[in-house]
Amino acid sequence: MTISKDSRIVEVFSKDLLKAQVEVNELKNANEYIKELASNPSPDNRYEIAQIMSYVIDEGLRQRLNYFEALADVKNTGLGEKAQFKVNVNGLKAMFQAKSASTERSKVSSKFVSLDTEEVSVRPVVNFYDLATGKVDLIKIAEQAVFEMEMAIVKRIQDSVYAAFSAMATPNYATGSGIVKNTFDPILHAMNRVGGSASIVGDIEALSKFTAIAGFNNNVPSALVVEHNQNGMIGSYLGGNLMKLNNPFVPNSLTETELRKDLIYVIPSGDASLRPVKVHFEGGVQTTDAPVNINSKEVEFRFDQYVGVGAVGVRKLLGVYEDSSL
């Protein structure tokens, strides 16, 4: 079978990965086809399995990273293409003068920057016997691959933002033990002012602390109480929408999380090009497979996504608050 991103088997597995509705028989037939390919691990069959997985992982990663659109200036290009990010330098100014008098010029200027991309990769090792007998689920492999790649990309953004902003002063950066209202509010007010509104993004433990400083108590309408108990936090604070980041525990831990819990990002809405965080996805997920190991009967797959991340721009239209109590 010739595999493309539009192949039906890719669509079926992608829907299953994303927990969308899929016909039971179609999913069963798709899994049977994988088992049939794995029963004869020829180079062509290995390559076909790898291609199916790469397209499924690519679709899963795109969907899981949709929220990036609200956090960063994101561009997608073809393989080998550079993304050009527009960075405004100066804007227009309005001024008064006497009638018919000459007015001062205000030059509109901008520059374009690009980012170097790197590989974020996962390299699963699979026993072909387990694939052929259905003991290993292709969707489970794809799901784990998507999760690991997502966390790696978000960590890179986290580290880039913190490195760029932690040495700055309010309203770009501030720290406090818990959510200190007089310390956090100037950041939010500034980002609301430049964007018209802003999003407050962070870990659930940090965001849940806004409940107390927002004056949320037993006197609020019951509908808001139900919403709060369902989500574990209020929906907004002083006009800023609260957005929870996916931040699970690292494997084999019930204390250490994949991302930092102590960082809260305040991101103004509006023109994405004004956001200092730039993310470039170059091409889709690439795949490579290796011959079956004659001793272990295992085969390696490698999946790569080229990503560039940076914090650039003359105006740093982003706020970072660090909760030192977490």
XYZ file of C-alpha atoms in Angstrom:
326
model
C 0.000 0.000 0.000
C 1.240 3.507 -0.834
C 1.008 5.554 2.353
C 0.385 9.290 2.558
C -0.933 11.600 5.263
C -4.367 11.310 3.625
C -4.457 7.505 3.655
C -7.504 6.032 5.358
C -5.439 3.947 7.771
C -3.613 7.104 8.904
C -6.951 8.853 9.412
C -8.332 5.946 11.442
C -5.289 5.694 13.707
C -5.122 9.502 14.087
C -8.741 9.645 15.191
C -8.115 6.880 17.708
C -5.025 8.674 19.009
C -6.972 11.910 19.453
C -9.912 10.109 21.116
C -12.234 11.003 18.238
C -15.085 8.770 17.132
C -13.935 5.934 14.895
C -15.708 2.859 13.551
C -14.804 -0.205 15.624
C -14.460 -2.425 12.548
C -12.238 0.089 10.777
C -9.924 0.286 13.765
C -9.881 -3.507 14.030
C -9.007 -3.837 10.328
C -6.251 -1.223 10.678
C -4.683 -3.127 13.582
C -4.958 -6.399 11.658
C -3.136 -4.795 8.740
C -0.270 -3.746 11.022
C -0.047 -7.287 12.394
C 0.039 -8.622 8.834
C 2.910 -6.295 7.924
C 4.806 -7.167 11.104
C 4.481 -10.912 10.458
C 6.900 -10.411 7.549
C 9.408 -7.742 8.641
C 10.821 -7.082 5.164
C 12.358 -3.659 4.441
C 9.214 -2.584 2.572
C 6.908 -3.662 5.394
C 9.063 -1.999 8.057
C 9.108 1.197 6.038
C 5.329 1.133 5.612
C 4.795 0.726 9.359
C 7.252 3.558 10.003
C 5.453 5.821 7.509
C 2.052 5.130 9.048
C 3.411 5.884 12.505
C 5.154 9.088 11.371
C 1.968 10.512 9.856
C -0.060 9.556 12.940
C 2.537 11.109 15.262
C 2.666 14.219 13.080
C -1.116 14.685 13.232
C -1.188 14.014 16.963
C 1.611 16.488 17.617
C -0.074 19.214 15.532
C -3.333 18.804 17.406
C -1.692 18.623 20.840
C 0.292 21.801 20.147
C -2.661 23.864 18.929
C -2.551 25.922 22.119
C 0.825 27.314 20.999
C -1.132 29.672 18.749
C -2.266 31.555 21.866
C 1.215 31.660 23.413
C 3.640 32.343 20.609
C 4.153 33.532 17.059
C 4.129 30.164 15.276
C 5.092 29.474 11.674
C 5.029 26.192 9.746
C 7.174 25.734 6.648
C 8.202 22.950 4.340
C 11.350 20.958 4.913
C 14.456 23.036 4.232
C 12.548 26.343 4.248
C 13.294 29.277 6.548
C 10.546 31.043 8.486
C 10.681 34.827 8.452
C 9.352 36.458 11.619
C 8.447 40.123 11.350
C 9.610 42.254 14.273
C 8.302 45.830 14.452
C 10.860 48.488 15.349
C 8.896 51.752 15.293
C 5.292 52.745 14.668
C 3.290 55.737 13.545
C 2.824 58.742 15.820
C -0.003 61.295 15.728
C 0.707 64.907 16.660
C -0.798 68.393 16.573
C 0.536 71.345 14.602
C -0.748 74.640 13.239
C -3.104 74.478 10.264
C -1.309 73.685 7.021
C 2.016 73.463 8.857
C 4.434 70.645 8.177
C 4.111 67.686 10.530
C 6.885 65.529 11.889
C 7.574 62.297 10.055
C 7.258 58.977 11.844
C 8.886 56.118 10.025
C 7.239 52.708 10.044
C 10.017 50.151 10.118
C 10.456 46.512 10.857
C 12.972 43.744 10.452
C 12.746 40.052 9.769
C 14.487 37.364 11.769
C 14.746 33.622 11.328
C 15.477 30.831 13.781
C 17.871 27.933 13.504
C 15.995 24.662 13.867
C 17.049 21.610 15.851
C 15.792 18.033 15.992
C 13.494 16.802 18.694
C 13.449 13.019 18.433
C 12.078 9.819 19.883
C 13.566 6.401 19.148
C 11.272 3.522 20.176
C 12.497 -0.074 20.046
C 9.802 -2.625 19.206
C 9.786 -6.413 19.114
C 8.280 -7.376 15.773
C 6.798 -10.534 17.267
C 4.856 -8.349 19.710
C 3.607 -6.191 16.823
C 2.634 -9.259 14.799
C 0.650 -10.742 17.691
C -0.915 -7.469 18.821
C 0.886 -7.425 22.195
C 2.218 -3.975 21.287
C -0.340 -1.386 20.233
C 0.842 0.990 17.517
C -1.385 3.742 18.907
C 0.215 3.421 22.343
C 3.639 3.896 20.787
C 2.430 6.928 18.827
C 0.721 8.370 21.907
C 3.895 8.105 23.977
C 5.947 9.581 21.141
C 3.602 12.579 20.814
C 3.672 13.176 24.568
C 7.463 13.032 24.814
C 7.967 15.334 21.822
C 5.396 17.811 23.128
C 7.068 17.977 26.538
C 10.516 18.418 24.981
C 9.304 21.322 22.827
C 7.455 23.036 25.692
C 10.517 22.657 27.934
C 12.659 24.338 25.280
C 10.185 27.240 25.129
C 10.090 27.419 28.927
C 13.884 27.581 29.178
C 14.185 30.153 26.364
C 11.573 32.450 27.897
C 13.037 32.209 31.400
C 16.561 32.920 30.152
C 15.337 35.994 28.269
C 13.066 37.448 30.975
C 14.398 36.451 34.406
C 16.955 39.255 34.450
C 14.343 41.901 33.599
C 12.229 44.050 35.909
C 8.485 44.605 36.264
C 6.347 44.532 34.158
C 8.288 41.785 32.380
C 9.380 39.776 35.391
C 8.681 39.611 39.109
C 8.822 37.029 41.861
C 6.977 36.480 45.126
C 6.006 33.823 47.641
C 2.626 32.726 46.342
C 0.610 35.122 44.186
C 1.399 38.500 45.714
C -1.312 40.786 44.376
C 0.692 44.023 44.446
C 3.552 42.274 42.662
C 1.597 40.320 40.064
C -1.045 42.921 39.155
C 1.381 45.413 37.511
C 2.454 42.660 35.094
C -1.153 41.843 34.213
C -2.169 45.504 33.873
C 0.737 46.172 31.519
C -0.020 43.183 29.295
C -3.741 44.012 29.283
C -2.865 47.545 28.216
C -0.721 46.511 25.244
C -3.017 43.731 24.052
C -6.486 44.804 25.118
C -6.655 41.576 27.113
C -4.228 38.915 28.282
C -3.995 35.240 29.160
C -2.511 33.945 32.402
C -0.843 30.616 31.667
C 0.735 28.163 34.074
C 0.593 25.014 36.175
C -2.650 24.185 37.992
C -0.989 24.561 41.424
C 0.082 28.100 40.618
C -3.182 29.096 38.941
C -5.309 27.745 41.797
C -3.812 30.426 44.060
C -5.672 33.157 42.177
C -8.886 31.991 43.850
C -7.940 33.556 47.183
C -6.744 36.924 45.889
C -9.756 37.242 43.560
C -12.112 37.352 46.554
C -13.852 34.128 45.581
C -16.018 33.021 48.523
C -19.321 31.427 49.482
C -21.258 34.490 48.330
C -20.579 33.938 44.631
C -23.287 32.440 42.361
C -23.615 28.667 42.589
C -22.830 28.238 38.872
C -19.371 29.725 39.445
C -18.813 27.446 42.439
C -19.623 24.396 40.294
C -17.244 25.626 37.563
C -14.508 26.225 40.119
C -14.886 22.757 41.640
C -14.791 21.166 38.174
C -11.696 23.042 36.987
C -9.833 23.531 40.251
C -9.438 27.268 39.577
C -11.357 30.387 38.648
C -11.790 31.134 34.948
C -10.386 34.659 34.918
C -8.655 37.241 37.071
C -8.902 41.008 36.490
C -9.815 40.425 32.855
C -7.114 37.832 32.195
C -8.217 34.331 31.189
C -6.539 31.537 33.123
C -5.105 28.763 30.919
C -3.752 25.538 32.434
C -0.623 23.993 30.933
C -0.393 20.228 30.597
C 2.219 19.383 33.226
C 2.266 15.706 34.274
C 4.672 13.997 36.624
C 7.923 12.668 35.248
C 7.957 8.864 35.031
C 8.182 7.046 38.371
C 7.607 10.204 40.423
C 4.687 11.696 42.295
C 6.471 14.958 43.147
C 8.590 16.074 40.185
C 6.756 17.474 37.153
C 7.839 17.623 33.522
C 7.610 21.435 33.484
C 8.300 23.988 36.175
C 5.328 24.610 38.469
C 6.529 28.003 39.656
C 6.340 29.979 36.399
C 3.252 31.924 35.299
C 3.208 33.584 31.892
C 1.092 36.653 31.136
C 0.571 36.871 27.396
C -1.183 39.806 25.710
C -3.735 39.031 23.030
C -3.730 40.658 19.609
C -1.281 40.495 16.722
C 0.735 37.271 16.968
C 3.734 38.945 15.308
C 4.113 41.153 18.405
C 4.675 38.147 20.668
C 8.350 37.774 21.566
C 8.235 33.958 21.646
C 8.791 32.625 18.130
C 8.367 28.960 17.180
C 9.220 27.502 13.784
C 8.103 24.000 12.767
C 10.141 22.958 9.735
C 8.421 20.205 7.782
C 6.534 17.320 9.317
C 7.681 14.398 11.421
C 10.463 12.498 9.656
C 11.024 8.780 10.119
C 13.818 6.246 9.825
C 13.792 2.534 10.607
C 16.562 0.000 11.149
C 16.823 -3.695 10.191
C 15.501 -6.249 12.643
C 18.160 -7.294 15.135
C 18.935 -10.953 14.464
C 19.434 -11.687 18.151
C 16.603 -9.809 19.857
C 14.183 -9.645 16.892
C 13.734 -5.994 17.772
C 13.548 -3.109 15.345
C 14.250 0.556 16.009
C 12.197 3.439 14.685
C 13.296 7.051 14.859
C 10.944 10.024 14.556
C 12.281 13.565 14.207
C 10.648 16.992 14.142
C 12.698 20.064 13.263
C 11.837 22.951 15.611
C 13.260 26.414 16.189
C 12.478 28.341 19.392
C 13.540 31.828 20.432
C 12.512 34.961 22.336
C 13.122 37.958 20.073
C 11.787 41.473 19.491
C 12.471 45.032 20.552
C 9.394 45.258 22.787
C 9.169 42.389 25.241
C 5.402 41.984 25.237
C 5.294 39.168 27.758
C 5.247 38.913 31.533
C 6.744 36.169 33.698
C 5.895 35.706 37.363
C 7.873 33.263 39.492
C 6.150 31.802 42.555
C 9.016 31.098 44.953
C 6.759 28.984 47.194
C 6.496 26.183 44.608
